[in-house]
mmCIF file with all atom_site columns, N, CA and C in Angstrom:
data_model
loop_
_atom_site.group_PDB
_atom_site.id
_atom_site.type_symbol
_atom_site.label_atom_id
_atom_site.label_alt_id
_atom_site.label_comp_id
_atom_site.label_asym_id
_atom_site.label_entity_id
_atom_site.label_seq_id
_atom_site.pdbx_PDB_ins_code
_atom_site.Cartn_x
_atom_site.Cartn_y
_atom_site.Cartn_z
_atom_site.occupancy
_atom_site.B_iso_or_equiv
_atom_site.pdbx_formal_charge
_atom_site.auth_seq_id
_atom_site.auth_comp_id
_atom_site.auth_asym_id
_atom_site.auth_atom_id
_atom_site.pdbx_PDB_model_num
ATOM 1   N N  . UNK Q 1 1  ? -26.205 18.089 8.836  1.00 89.00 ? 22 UNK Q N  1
ATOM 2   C CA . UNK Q 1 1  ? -27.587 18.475 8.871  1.00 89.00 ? 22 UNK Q CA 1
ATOM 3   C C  . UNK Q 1 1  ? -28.070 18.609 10.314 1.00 89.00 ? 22 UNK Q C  1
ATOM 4   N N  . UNK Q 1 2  ? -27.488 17.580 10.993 1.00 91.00 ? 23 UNK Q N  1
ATOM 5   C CA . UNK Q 1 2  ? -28.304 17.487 12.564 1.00 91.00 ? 23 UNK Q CA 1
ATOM 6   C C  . UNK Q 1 2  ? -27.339 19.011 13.355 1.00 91.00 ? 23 UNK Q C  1
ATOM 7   N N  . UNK Q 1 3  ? -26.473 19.165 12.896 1.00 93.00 ? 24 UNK Q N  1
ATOM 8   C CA . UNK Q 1 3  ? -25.871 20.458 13.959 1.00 93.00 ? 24 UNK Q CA 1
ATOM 9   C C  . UNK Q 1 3  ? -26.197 21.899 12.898 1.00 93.00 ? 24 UNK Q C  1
ATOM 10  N N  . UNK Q 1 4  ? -26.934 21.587 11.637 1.00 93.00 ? 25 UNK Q N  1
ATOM 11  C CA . UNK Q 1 4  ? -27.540 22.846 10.876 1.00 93.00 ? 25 UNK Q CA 1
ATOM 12  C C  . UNK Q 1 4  ? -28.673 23.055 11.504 1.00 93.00 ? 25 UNK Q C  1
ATOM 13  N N  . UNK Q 1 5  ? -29.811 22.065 12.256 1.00 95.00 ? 26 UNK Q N  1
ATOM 14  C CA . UNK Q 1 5  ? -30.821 22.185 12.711 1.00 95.00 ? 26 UNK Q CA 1
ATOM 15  C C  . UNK Q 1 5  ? -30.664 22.501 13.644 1.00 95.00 ? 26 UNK Q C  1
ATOM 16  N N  . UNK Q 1 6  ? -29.612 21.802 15.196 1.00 95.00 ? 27 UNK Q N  1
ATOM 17  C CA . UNK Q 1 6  ? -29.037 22.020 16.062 1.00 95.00 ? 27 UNK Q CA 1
ATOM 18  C C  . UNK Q 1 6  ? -29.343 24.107 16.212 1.00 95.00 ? 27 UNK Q C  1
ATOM 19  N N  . UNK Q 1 7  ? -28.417 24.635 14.824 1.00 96.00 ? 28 UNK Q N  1
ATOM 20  C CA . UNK Q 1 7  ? -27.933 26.037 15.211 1.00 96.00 ? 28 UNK Q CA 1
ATOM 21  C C  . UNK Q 1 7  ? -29.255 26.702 15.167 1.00 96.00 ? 28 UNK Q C  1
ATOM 22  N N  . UNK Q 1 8  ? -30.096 26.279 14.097 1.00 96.00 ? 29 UNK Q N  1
ATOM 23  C CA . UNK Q 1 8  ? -31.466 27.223 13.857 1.00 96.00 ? 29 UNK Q CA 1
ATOM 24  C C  . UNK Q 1 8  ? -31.967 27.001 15.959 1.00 96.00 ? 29 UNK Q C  1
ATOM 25  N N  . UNK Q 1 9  ? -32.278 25.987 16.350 1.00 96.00 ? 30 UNK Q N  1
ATOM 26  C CA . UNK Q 1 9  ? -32.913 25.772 17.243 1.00 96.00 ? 30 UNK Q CA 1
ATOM 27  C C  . UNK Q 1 9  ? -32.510 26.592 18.443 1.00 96.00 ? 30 UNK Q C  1
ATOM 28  N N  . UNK Q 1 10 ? -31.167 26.766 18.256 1.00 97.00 ? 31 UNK Q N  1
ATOM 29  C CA . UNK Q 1 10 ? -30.329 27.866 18.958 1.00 97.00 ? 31 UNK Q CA 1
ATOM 30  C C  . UNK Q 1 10 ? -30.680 29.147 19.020 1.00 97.00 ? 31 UNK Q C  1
ATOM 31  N N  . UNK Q 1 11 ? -31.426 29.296 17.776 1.00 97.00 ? 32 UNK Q N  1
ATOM 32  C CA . UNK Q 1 11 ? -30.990 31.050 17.213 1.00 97.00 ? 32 UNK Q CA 1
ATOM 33  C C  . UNK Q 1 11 ? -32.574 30.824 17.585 1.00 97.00 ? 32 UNK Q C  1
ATOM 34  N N  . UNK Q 1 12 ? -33.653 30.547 17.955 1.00 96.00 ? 33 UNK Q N  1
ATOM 35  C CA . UNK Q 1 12 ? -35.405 30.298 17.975 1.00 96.00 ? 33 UNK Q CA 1
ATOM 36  C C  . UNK Q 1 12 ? -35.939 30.076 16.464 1.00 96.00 ? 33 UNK Q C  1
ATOM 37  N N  . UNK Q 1 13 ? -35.337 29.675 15.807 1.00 97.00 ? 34 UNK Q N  1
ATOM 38  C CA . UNK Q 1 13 ? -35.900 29.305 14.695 1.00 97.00 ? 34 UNK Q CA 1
ATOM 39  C C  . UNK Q 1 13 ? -37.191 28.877 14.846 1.00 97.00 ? 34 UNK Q C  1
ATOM 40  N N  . UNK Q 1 14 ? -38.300 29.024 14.021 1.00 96.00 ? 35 UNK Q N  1
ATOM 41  C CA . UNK Q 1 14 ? -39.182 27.972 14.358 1.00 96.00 ? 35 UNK Q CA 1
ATOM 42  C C  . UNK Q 1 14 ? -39.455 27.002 13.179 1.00 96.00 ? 35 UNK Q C  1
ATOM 43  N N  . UNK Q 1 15 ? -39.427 26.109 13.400 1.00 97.00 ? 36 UNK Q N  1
ATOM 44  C CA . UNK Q 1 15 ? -39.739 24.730 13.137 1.00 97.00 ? 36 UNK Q CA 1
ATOM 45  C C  . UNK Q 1 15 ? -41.248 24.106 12.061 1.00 97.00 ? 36 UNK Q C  1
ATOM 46  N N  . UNK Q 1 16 ? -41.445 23.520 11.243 1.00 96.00 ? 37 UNK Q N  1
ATOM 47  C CA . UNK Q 1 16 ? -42.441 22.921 10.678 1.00 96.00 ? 37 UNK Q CA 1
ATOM 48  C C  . UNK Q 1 16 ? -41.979 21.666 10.345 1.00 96.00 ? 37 UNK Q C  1
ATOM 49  N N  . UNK Q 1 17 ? -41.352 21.540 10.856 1.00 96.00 ? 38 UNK Q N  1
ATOM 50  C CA . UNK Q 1 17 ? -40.685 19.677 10.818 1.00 96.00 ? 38 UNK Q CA 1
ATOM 51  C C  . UNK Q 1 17 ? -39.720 19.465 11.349 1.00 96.00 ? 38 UNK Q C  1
ATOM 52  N N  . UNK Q 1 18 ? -38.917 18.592 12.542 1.00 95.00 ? 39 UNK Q N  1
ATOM 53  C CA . UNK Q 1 18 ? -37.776 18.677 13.083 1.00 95.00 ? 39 UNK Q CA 1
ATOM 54  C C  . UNK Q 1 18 ? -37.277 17.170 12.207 1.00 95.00 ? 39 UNK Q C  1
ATOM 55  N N  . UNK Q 1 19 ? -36.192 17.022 12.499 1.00 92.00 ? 40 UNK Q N  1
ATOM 56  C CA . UNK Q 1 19 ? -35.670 15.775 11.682 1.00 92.00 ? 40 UNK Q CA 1
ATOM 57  C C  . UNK Q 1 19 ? -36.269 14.562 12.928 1.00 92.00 ? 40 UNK Q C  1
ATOM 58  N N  . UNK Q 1 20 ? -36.564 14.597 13.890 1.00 91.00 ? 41 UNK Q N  1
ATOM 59  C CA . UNK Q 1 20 ? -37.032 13.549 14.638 1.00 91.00 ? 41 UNK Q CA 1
ATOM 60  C C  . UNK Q 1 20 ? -38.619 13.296 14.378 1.00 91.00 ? 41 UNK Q C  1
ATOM 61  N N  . UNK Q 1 21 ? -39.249 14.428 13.558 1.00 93.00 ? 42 UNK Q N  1
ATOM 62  C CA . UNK Q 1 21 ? -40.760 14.498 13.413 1.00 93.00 ? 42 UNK Q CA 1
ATOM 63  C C  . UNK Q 1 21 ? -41.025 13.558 12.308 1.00 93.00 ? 42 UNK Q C  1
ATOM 64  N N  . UNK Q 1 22 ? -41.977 12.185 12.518 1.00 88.00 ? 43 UNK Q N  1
ATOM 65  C CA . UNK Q 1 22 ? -42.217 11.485 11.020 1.00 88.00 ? 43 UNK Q CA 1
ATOM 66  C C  . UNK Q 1 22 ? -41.386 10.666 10.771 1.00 88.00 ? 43 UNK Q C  1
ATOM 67  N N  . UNK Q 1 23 ? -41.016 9.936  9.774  1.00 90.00 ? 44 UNK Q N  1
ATOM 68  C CA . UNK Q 1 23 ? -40.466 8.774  9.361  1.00 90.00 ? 44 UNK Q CA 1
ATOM 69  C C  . UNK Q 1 23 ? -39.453 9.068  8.497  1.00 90.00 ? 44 UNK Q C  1
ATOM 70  N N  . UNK Q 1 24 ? -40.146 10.441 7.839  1.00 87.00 ? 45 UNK Q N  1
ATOM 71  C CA . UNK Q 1 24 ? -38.629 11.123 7.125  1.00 87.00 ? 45 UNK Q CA 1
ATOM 72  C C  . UNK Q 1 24 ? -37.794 11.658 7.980  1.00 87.00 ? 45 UNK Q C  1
ATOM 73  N N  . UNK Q 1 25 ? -36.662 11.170 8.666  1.00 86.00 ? 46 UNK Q N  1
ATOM 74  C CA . UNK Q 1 25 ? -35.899 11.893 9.425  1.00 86.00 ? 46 UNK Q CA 1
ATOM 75  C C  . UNK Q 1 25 ? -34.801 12.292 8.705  1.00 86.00 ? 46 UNK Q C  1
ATOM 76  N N  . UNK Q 1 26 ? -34.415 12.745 7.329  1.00 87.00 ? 47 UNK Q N  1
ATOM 77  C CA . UNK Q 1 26 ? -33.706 13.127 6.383  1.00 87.00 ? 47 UNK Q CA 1
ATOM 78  C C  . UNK Q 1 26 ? -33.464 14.327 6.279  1.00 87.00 ? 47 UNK Q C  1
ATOM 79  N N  . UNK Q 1 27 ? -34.841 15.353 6.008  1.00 92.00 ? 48 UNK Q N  1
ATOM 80  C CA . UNK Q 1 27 ? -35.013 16.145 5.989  1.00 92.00 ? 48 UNK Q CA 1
ATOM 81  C C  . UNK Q 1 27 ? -36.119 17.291 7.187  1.00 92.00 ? 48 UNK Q C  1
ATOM 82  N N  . UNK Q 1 28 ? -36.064 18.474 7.088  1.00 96.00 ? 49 UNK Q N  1
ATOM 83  C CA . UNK Q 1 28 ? -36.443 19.050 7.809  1.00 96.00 ? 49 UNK Q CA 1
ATOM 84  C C  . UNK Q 1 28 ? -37.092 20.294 7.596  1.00 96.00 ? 49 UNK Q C  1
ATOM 85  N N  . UNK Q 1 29 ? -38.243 21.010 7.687  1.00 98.00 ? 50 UNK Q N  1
ATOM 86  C CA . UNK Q 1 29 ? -38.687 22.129 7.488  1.00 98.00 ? 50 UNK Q CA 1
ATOM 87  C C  . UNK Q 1 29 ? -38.569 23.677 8.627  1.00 98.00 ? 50 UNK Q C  1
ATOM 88  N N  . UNK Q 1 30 ? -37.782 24.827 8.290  1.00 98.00 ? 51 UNK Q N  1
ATOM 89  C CA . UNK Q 1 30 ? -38.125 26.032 9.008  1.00 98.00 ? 51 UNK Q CA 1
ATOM 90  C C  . UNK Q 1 30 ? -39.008 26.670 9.052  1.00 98.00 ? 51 UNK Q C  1
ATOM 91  N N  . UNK Q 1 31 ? -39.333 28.214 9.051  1.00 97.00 ? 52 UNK Q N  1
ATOM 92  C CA . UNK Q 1 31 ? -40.282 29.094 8.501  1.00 97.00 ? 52 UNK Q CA 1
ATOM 93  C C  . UNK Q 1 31 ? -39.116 30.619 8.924  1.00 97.00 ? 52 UNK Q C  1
ATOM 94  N N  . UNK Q 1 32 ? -39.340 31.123 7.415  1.00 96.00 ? 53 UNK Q N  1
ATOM 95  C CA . UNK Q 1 32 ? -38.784 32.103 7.350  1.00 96.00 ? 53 UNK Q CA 1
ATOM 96  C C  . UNK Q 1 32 ? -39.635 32.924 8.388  1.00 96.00 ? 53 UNK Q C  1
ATOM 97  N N  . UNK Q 1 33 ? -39.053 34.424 8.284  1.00 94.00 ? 54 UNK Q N  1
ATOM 98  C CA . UNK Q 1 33 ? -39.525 35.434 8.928  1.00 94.00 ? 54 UNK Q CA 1
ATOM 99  C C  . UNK Q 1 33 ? -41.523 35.757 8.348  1.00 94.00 ? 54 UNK Q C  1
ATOM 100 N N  . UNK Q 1 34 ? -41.099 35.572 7.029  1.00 96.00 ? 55 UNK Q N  1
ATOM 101 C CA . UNK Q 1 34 ? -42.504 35.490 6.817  1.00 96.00 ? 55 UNK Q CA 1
ATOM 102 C C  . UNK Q 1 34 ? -43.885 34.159 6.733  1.00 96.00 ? 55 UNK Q C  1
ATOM 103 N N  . UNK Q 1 35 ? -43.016 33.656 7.193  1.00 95.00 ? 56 UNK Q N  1
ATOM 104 C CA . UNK Q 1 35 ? -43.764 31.829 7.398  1.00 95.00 ? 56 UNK Q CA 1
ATOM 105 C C  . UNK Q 1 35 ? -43.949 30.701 6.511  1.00 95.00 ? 56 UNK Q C  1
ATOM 106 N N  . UNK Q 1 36 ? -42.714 31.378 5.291  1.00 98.00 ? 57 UNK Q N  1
ATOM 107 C CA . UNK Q 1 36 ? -42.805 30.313 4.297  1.00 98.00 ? 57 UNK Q CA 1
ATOM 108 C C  . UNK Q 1 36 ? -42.002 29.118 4.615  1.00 98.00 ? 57 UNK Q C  1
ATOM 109 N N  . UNK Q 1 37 ? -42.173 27.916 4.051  1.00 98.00 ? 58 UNK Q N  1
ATOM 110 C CA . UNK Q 1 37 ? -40.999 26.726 4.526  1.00 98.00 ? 58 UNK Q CA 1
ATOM 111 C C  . UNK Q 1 37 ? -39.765 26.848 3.443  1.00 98.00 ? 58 UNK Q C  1
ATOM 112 N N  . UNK Q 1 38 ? -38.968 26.591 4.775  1.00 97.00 ? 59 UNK Q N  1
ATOM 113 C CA . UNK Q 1 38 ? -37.735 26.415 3.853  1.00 97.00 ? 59 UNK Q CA 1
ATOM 114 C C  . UNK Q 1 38 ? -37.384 24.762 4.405  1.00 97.00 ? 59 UNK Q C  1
ATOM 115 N N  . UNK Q 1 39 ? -36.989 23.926 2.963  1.00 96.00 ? 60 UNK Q N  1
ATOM 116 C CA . UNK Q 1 39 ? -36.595 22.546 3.477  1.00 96.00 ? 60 UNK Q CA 1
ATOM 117 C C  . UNK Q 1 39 ? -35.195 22.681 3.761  1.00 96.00 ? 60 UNK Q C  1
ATOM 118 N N  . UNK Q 1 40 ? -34.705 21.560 4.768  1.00 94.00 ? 61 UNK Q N  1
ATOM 119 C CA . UNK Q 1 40 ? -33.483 21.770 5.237  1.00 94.00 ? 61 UNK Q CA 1
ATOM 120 C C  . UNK Q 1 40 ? -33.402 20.259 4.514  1.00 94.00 ? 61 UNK Q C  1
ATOM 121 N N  . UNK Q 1 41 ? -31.866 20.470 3.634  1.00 91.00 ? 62 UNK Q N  1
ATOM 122 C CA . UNK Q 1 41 ? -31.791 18.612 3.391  1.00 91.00 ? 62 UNK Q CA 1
ATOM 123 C C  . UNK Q 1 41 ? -29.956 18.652 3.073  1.00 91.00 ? 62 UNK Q C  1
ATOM 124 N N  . UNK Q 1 42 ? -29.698 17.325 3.191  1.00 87.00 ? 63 UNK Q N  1
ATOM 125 C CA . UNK Q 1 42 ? -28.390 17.071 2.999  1.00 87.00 ? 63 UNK Q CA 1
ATOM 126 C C  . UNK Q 1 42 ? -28.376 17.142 1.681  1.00 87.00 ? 63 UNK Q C  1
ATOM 127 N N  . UNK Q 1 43 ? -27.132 17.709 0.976  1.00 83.00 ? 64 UNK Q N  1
ATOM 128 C CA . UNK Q 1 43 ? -26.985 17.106 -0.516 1.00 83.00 ? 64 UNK Q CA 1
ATOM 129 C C  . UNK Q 1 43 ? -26.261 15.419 -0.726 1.00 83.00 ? 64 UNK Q C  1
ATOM 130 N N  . UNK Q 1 44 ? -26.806 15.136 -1.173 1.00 81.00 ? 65 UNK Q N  1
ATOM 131 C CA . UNK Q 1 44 ? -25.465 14.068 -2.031 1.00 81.00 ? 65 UNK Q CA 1
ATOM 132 C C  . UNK Q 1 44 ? -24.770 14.846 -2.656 1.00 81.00 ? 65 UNK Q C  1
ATOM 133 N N  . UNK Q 1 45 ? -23.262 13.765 -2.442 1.00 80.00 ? 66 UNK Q N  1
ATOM 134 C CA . UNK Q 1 45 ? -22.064 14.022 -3.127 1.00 80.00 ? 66 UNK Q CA 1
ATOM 135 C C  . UNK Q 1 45 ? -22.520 13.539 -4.566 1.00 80.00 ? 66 UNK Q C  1
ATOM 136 N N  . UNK Q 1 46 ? -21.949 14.722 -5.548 1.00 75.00 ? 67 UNK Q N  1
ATOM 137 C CA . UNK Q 1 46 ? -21.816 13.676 -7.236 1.00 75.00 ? 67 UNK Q CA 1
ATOM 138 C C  . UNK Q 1 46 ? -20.600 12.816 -7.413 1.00 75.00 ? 67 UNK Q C  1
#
């Protein structure tokens, strides 16, 4: 997850939550091209 966020940050992604932002550091929010969020999250294994 941290080097999936890593690459967006690379490419200028922009950001609506970094995994260091908040107490949830689990997960993470982008914004598409049109400014919707996309959550970034690890899966669990089944």
């Amino acid at each position: 997850m941290k080097v999936a966020c890593e690459r967006f940050e690379t490419l200028g992604v922009d950001f609506q939550k970094r995994l260091s932002d908040g107490r949830m550091n689990s997960l993470a929010f982008i914004k598409d091209p049109d400014g919707y969020w996309v959550e970034i999250i690890q899966p669990t294994p089944l």
